[in-house]
Coordinates of C-alpha atoms in Angstrom, one line a residue:
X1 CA 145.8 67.8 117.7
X2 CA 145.6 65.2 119.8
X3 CA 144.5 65.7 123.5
X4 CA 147.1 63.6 126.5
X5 CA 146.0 62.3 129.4
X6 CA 148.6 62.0 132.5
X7 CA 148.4 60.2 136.4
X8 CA 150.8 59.0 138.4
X9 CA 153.5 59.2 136.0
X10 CA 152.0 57.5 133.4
X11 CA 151.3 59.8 129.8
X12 CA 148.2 58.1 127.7
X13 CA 147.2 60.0 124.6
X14 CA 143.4 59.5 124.7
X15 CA 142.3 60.6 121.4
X16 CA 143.5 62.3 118.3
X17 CA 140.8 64.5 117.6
X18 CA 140.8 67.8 119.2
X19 CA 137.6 68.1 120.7
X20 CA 135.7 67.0 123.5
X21 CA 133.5 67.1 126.5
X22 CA 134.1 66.9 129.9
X23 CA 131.1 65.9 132.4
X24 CA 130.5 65.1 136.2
X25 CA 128.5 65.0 138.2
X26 CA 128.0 67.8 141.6
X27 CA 129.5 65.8 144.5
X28 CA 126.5 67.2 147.0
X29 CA 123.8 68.2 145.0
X30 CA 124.0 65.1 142.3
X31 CA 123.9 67.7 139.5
X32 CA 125.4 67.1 136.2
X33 CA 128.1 69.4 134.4
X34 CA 128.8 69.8 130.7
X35 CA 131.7 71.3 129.8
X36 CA 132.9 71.0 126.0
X37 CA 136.5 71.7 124.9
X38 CA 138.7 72.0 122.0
X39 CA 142.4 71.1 122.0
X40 CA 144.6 73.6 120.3
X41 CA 148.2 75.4 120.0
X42 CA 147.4 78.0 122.0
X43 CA 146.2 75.4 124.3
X44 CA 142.5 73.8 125.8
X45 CA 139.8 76.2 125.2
X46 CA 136.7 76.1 126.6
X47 CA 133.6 76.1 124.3
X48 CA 130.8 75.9 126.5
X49 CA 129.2 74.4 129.5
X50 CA 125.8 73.6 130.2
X51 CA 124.4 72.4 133.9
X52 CA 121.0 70.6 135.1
X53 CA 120.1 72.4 137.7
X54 CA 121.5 74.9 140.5
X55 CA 122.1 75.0 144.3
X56 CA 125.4 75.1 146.9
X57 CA 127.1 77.6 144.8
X58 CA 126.6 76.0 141.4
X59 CA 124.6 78.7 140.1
X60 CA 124.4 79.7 136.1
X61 CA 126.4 82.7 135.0
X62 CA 124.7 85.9 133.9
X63 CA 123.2 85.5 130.6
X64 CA 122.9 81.6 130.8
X65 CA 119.9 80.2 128.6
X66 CA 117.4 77.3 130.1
X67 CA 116.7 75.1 127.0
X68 CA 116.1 71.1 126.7
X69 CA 116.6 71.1 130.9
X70 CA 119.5 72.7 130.8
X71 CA 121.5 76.3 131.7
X72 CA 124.0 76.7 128.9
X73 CA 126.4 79.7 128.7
X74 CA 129.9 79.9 127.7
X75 CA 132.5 80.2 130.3
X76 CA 134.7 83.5 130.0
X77 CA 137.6 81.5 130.2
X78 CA 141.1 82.2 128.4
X79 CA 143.0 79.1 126.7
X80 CA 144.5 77.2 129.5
X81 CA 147.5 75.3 128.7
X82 CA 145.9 72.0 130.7
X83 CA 143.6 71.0 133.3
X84 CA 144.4 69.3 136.4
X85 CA 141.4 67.4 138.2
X86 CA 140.5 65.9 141.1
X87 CA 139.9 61.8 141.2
X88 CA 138.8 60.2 144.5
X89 CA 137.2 57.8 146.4
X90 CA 134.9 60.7 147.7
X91 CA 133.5 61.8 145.1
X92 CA 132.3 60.7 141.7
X93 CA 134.5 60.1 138.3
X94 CA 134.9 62.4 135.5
X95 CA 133.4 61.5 131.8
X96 CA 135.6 62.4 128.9
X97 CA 133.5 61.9 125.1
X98 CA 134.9 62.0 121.8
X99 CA 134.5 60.9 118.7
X100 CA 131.3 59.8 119.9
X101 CA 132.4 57.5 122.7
X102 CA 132.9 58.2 126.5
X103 CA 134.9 56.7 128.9
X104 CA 135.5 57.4 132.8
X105 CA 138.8 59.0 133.7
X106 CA 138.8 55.9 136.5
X107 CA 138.7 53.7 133.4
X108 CA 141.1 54.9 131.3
X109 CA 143.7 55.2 134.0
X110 CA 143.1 51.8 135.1
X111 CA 140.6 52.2 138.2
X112 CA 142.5 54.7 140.2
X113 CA 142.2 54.1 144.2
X114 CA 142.7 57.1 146.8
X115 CA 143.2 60.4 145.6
X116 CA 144.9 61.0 142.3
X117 CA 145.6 63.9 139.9
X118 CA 145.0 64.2 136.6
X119 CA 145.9 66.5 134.0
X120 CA 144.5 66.7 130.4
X121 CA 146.4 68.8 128.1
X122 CA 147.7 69.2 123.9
X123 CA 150.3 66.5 123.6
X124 CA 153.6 68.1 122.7
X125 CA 154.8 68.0 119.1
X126 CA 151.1 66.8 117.8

């Protein structure tokens, strides 16, 4: 299934393969996120996450492992049918990997300026 990318009225289908990760980095604490995904009917699921460090209510779930410098645990998430984020001047850009390559969000939409959302969700009909 392949996973489309929308802003400002624009739809870009970013890859066919169905999954992927989504990274960041903590806009205060400068800690990076880790969030892999998979792309499906039912809609994006959440795999699992892993963060560097904690602090400023970033702290790891209950039953989160520390391995390799890293708290991973698996989000108790249901399938979501997308996910809208947050780009902004303020704060830094989002990483989307697959198919071993990653690209900024702010890249792939062309260098966004101001604020701008963004949704990521199963392209219809794929």
């Amino acid at each position: 299934m392949a996973l489309c990318l929308s802003a400002g009225g624009a739809v870009v289908t970013l890859l066919q393969a169905s999954v992927f990760t989504l990274a960041w980095t903590h806009s205060v604490e400068r800690v990076r996120w880790e969030e892999d995904w998979h792309a499906g009917a039912d809609g994006l699921t959440v795999v699992s996450a892993r963060i560097r460090g904690s602090g400023a209510g970033m702290e790891p779930p209950p039953g989160a492992e520390w391995r390799e410098g890293w708290w991973h645990y698996r989000p108790a998430l249901a399938p979501q049918p997308g996910l809208t984020l947050a780009l902004s001047d303020y704060a830094g850009d989002y990483t989307l990997c697959a198919e071993g390559t990653c690209r900024t969000l702010g890249a792939l939409l062309g260098e966004p300026r101001g604020a701008w959302q963004v949704q990521l969700y199963p392209c219809p009909g794929e």
